[in-house]
Backbone as a chain_set.jsonl record, in Angstrom:
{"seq": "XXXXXXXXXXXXXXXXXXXXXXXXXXXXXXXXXXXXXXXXXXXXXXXXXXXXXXXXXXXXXXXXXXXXXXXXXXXXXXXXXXXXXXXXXXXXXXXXXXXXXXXXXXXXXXXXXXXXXX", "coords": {"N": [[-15.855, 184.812, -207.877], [-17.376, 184.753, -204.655], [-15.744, 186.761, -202.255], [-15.441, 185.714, -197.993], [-15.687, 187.812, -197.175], [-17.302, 189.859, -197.99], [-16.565, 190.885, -200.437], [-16.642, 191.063, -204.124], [-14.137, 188.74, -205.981], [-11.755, 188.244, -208.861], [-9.861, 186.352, -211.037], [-7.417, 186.783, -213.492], [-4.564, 185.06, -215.921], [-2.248, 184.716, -217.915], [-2.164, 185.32, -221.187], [-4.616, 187.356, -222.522], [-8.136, 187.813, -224.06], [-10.009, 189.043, -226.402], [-12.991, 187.914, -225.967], [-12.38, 186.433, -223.391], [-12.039, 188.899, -221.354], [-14.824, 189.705, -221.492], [-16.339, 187.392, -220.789], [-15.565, 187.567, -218.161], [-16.259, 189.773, -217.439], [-19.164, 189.643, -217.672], [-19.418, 187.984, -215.649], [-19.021, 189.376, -213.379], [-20.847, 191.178, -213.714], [-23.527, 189.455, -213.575], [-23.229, 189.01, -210.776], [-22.404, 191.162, -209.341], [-25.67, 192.632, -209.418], [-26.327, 190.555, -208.12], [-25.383, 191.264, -205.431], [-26.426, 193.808, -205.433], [-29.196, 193.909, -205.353], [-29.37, 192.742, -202.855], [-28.818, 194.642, -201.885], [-26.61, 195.185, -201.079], [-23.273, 196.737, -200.488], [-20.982, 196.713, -203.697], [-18.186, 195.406, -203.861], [-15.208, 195.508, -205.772], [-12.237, 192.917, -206.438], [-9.229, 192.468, -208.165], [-7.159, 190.408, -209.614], [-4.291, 190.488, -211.489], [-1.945, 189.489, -211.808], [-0.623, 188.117, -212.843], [-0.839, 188.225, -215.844], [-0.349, 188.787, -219.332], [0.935, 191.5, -220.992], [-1.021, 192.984, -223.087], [-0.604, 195.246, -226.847], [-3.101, 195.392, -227.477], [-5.705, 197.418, -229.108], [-8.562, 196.529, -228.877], [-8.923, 194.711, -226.866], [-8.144, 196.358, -224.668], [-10.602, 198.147, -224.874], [-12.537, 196.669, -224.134], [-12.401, 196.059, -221.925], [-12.304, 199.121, -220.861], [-15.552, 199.429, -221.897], [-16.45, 197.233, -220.142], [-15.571, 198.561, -217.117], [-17.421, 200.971, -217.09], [-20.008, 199.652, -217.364], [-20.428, 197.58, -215.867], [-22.038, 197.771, -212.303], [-20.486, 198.883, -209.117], [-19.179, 199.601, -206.272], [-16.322, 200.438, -205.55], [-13.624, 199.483, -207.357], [-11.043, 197.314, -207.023], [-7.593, 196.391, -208.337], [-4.565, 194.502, -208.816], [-1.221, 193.977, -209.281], [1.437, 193.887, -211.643], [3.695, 196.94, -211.94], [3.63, 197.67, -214.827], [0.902, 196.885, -215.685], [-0.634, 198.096, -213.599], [-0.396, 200.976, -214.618], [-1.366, 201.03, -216.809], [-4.015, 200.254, -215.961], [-4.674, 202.479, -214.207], [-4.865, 204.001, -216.518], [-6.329, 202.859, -218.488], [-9.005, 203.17, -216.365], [-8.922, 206.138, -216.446], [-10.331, 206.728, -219.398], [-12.193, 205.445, -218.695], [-13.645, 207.163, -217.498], [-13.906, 206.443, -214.571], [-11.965, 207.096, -212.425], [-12.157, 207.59, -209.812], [-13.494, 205.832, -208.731], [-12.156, 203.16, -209.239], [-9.131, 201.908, -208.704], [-5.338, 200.86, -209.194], [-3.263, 198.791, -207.061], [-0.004, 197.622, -205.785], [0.094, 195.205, -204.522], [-1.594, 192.658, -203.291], [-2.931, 193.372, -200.587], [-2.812, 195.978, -199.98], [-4.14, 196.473, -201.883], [-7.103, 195.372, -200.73], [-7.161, 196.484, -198.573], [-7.709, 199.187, -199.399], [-10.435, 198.77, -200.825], [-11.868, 198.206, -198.828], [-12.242, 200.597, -196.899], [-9.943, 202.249, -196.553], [-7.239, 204.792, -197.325], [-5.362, 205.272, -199.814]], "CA": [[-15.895, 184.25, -206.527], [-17.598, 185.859, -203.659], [-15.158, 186.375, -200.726], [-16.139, 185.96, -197.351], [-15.721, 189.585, -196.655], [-18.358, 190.768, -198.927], [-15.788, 191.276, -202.195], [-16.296, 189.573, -205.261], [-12.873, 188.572, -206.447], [-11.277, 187.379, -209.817], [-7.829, 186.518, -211.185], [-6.814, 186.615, -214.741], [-3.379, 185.279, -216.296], [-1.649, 184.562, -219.608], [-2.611, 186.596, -222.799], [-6.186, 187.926, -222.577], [-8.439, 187.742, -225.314], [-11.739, 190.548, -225.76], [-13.845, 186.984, -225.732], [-12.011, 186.281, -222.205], [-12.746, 189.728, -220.905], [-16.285, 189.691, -221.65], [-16.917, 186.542, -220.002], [-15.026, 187.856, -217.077], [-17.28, 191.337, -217.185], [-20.572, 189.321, -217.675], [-19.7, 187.786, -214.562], [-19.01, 190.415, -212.84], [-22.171, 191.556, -213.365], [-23.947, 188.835, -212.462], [-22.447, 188.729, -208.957], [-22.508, 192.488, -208.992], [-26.66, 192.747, -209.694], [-27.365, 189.706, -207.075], [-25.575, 191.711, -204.042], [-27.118, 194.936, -204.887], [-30.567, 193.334, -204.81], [-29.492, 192.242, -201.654], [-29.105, 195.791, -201.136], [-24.632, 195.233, -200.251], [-22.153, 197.64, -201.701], [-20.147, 195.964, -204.297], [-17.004, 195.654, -204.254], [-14.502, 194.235, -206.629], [-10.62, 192.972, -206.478], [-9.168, 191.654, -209.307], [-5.611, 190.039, -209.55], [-3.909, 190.193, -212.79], [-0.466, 189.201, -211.456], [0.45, 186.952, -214.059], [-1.486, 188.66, -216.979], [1.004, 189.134, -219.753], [0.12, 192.284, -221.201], [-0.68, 192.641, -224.74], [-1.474, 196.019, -227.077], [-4.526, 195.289, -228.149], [-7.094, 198.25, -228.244], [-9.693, 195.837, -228.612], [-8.772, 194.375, -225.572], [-8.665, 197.975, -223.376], [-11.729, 198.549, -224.965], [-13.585, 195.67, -223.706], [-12.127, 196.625, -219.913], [-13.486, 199.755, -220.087], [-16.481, 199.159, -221.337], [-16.778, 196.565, -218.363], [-16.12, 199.579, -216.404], [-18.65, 201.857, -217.98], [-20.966, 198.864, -217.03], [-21.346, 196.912, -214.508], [-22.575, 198.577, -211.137], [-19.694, 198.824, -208.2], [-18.856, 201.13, -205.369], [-15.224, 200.555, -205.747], [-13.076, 198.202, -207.776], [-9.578, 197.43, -206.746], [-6.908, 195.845, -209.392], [-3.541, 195.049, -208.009], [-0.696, 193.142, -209.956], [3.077, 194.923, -211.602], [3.596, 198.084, -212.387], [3.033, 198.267, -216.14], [-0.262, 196.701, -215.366], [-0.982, 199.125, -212.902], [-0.301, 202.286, -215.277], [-2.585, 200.329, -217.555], [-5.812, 200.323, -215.276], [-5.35, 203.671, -214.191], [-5.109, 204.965, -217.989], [-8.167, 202.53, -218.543], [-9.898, 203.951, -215.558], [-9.383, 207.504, -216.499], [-10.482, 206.547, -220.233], [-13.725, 205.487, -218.458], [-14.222, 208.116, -216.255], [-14.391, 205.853, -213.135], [-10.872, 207.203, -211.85], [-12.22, 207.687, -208.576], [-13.649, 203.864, -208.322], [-10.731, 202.01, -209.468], [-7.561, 202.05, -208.02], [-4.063, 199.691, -208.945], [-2.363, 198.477, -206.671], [1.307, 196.218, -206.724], [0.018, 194.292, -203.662], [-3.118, 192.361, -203.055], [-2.895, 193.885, -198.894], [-3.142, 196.926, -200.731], [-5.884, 196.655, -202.681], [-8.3, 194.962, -199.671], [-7.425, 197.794, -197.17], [-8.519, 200.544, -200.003], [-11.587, 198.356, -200.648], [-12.643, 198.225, -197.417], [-11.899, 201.93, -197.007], [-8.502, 202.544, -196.322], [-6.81, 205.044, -198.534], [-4.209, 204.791, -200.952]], "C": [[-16.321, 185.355, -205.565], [-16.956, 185.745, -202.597], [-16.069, 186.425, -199.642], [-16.05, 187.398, -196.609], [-16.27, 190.457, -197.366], [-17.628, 191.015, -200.043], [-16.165, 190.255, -203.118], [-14.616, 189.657, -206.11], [-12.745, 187.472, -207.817], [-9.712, 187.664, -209.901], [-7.808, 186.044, -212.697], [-4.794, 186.103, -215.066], [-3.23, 185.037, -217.258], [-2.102, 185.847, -220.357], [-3.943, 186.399, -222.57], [-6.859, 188.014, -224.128], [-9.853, 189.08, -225.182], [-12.883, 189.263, -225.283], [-13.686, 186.56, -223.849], [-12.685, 187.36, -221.09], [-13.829, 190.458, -220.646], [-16.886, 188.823, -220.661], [-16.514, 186.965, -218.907], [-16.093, 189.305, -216.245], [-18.579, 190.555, -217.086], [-21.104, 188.174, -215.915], [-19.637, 188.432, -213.138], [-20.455, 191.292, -212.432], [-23.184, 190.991, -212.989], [-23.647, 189.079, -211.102], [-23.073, 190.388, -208.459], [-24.393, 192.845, -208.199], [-27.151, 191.445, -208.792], [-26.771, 190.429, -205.621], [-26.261, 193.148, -204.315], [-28.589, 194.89, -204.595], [-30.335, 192.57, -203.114], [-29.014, 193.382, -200.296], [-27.385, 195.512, -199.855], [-24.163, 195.881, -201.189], [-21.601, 196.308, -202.7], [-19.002, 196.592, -204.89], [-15.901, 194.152, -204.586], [-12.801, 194.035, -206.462], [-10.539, 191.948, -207.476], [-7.98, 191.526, -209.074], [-5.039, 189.531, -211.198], [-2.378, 190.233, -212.578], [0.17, 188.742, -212.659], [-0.446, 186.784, -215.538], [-0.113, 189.346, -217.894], [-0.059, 190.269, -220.889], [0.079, 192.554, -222.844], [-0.654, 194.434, -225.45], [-1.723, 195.619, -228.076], [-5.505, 196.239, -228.225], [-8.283, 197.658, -228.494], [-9.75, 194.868, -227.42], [-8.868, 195.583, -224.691], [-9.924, 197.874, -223.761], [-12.918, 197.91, -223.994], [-13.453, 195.973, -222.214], [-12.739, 198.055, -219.859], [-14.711, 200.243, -220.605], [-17.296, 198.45, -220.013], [-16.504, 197.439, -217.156], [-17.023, 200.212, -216.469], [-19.747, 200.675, -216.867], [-21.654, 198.442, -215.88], [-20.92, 198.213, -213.135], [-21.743, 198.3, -209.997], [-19.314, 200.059, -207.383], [-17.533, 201.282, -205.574], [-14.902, 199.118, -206.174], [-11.318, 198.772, -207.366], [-8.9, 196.344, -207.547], [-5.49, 195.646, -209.152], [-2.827, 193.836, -209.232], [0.876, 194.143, -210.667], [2.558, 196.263, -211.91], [3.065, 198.773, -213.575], [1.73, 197.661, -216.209], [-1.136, 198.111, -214.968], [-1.057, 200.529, -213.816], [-1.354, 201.829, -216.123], [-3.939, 200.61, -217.288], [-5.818, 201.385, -215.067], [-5.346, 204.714, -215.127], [-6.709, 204.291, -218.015], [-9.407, 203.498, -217.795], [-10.243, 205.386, -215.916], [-10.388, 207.614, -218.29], [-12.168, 206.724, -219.941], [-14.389, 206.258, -217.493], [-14.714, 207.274, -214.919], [-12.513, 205.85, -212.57], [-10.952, 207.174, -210.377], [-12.664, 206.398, -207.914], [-13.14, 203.392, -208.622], [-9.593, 202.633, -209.473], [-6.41, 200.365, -208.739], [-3.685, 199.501, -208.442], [-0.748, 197.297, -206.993], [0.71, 195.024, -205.633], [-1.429, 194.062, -203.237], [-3.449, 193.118, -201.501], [-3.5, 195.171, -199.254], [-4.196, 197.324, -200.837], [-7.32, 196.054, -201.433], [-8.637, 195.952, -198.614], [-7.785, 199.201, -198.498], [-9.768, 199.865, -200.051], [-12.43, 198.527, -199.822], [-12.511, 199.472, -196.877], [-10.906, 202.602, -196.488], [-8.341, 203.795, -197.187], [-5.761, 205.007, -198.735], [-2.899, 205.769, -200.12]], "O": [[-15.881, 186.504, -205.549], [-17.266, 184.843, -201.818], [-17.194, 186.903, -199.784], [-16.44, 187.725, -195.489], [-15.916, 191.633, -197.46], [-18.368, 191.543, -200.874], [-16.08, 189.03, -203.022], [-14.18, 190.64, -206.711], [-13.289, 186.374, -207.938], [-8.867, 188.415, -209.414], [-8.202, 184.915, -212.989], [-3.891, 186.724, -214.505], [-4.282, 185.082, -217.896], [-2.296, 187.018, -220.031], [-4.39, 185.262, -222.424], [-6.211, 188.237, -225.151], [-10.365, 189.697, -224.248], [-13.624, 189.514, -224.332], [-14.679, 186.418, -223.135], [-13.513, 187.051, -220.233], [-13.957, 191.449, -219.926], [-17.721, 189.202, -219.84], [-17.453, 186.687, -218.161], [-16.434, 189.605, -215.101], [-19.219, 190.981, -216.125], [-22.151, 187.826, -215.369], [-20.116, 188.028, -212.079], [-20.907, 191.794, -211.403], [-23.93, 191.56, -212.192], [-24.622, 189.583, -210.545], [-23.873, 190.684, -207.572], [-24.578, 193.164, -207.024], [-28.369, 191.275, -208.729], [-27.494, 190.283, -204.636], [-26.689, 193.686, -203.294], [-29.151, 195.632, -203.79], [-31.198, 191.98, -202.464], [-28.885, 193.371, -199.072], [-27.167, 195.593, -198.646], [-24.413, 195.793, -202.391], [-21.814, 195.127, -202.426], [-18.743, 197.487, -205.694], [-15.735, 192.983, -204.236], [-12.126, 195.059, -206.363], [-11.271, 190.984, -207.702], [-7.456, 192.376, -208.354], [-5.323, 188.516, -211.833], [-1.679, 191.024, -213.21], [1.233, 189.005, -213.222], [-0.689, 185.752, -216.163], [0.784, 190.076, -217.473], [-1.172, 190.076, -221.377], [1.002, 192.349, -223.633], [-0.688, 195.203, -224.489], [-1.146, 195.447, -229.15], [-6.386, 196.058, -227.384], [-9.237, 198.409, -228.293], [-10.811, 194.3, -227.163], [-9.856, 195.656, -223.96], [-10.617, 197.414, -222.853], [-13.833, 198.443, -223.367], [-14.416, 196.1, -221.459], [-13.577, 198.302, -218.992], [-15.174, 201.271, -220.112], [-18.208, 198.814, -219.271], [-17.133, 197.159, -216.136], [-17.768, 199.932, -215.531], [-20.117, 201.007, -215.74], [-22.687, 198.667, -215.251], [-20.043, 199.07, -213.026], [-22.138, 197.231, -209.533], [-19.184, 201.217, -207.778], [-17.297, 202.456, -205.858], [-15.391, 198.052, -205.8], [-10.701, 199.837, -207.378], [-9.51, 195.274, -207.547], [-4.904, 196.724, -209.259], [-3.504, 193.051, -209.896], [1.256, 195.103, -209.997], [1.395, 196.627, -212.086], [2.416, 199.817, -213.648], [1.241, 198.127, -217.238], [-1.893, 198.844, -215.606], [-2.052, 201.198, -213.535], [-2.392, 202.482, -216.015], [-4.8, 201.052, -218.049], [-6.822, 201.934, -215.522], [-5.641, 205.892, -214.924], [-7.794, 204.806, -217.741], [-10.295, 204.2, -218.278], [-11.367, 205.876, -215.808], [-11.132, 208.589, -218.39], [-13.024, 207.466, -220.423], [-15.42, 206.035, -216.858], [-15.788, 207.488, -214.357], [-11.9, 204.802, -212.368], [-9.992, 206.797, -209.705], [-12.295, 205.99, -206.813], [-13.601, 202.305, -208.272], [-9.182, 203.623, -210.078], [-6.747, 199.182, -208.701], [-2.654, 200.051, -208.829], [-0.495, 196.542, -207.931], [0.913, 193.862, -205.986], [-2.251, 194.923, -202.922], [-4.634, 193.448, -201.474], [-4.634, 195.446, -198.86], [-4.965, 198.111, -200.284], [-8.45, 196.529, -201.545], [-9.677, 196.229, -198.017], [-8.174, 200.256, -197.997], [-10.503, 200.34, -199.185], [-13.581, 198.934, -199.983], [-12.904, 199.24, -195.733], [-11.153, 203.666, -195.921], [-9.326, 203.996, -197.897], [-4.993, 204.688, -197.828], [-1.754, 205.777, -200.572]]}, "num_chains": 1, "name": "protein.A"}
């Protein structure tokens, strides 16, 4: 979904699958690759509130390749705590520690987006 404040936003919940998180990354990049042709930052918030968390490392994997990937100025990820420790192991995994941030609160995550900081 593209907000109207220039973010593209998704929301994941239940048990995640790598097939889930693919389709979720491939749209991502769509979206991503039609605002930078339109020549707009992109930026992402994701809400995984009510993502029950699994270990899978074929599930991390697939997240950060979809970091690795698609093209964003900053992504923001907000949802509990053991989430949160989650994305920013992912993040550092994929060397994009400095473009993705966790937050616990979506407020959070929109005012770093928009360039707040943490």
């Amino acid at each position: 979904i593209l907000d109207p404040t220039g973010f593209i936003e998704q929301r994941y919940s239940g048990r995640q699958t790598v097939t889930n998180i693919r389709k979720g990354i491939e749209q991502l990049d769509k979206h991503s690759k039609a605002l930078l042709a339109k020549k707009m930052p992109v930026l992402i918030l994701i809400d995984i509130s009510d993502v029950v968390i699994d270990f899978d490392r074929r599930i991390y994997m697939a997240g950060v390749e979809g970091m690795r990937t698609v093209s964003f100025k900053r992504g923001a990820i907000y949802g509990p705590l053991p989430a949160q420790i989650l994305i920013n192991t992912l993040a550092l995994v994929a060397d994009k520690q400095r473009k993705i941030r966790a937050f616990g609160k979506r407020s959070e995550a929109v005012k770093w987006l928009l360039g707040g900081s943490k």
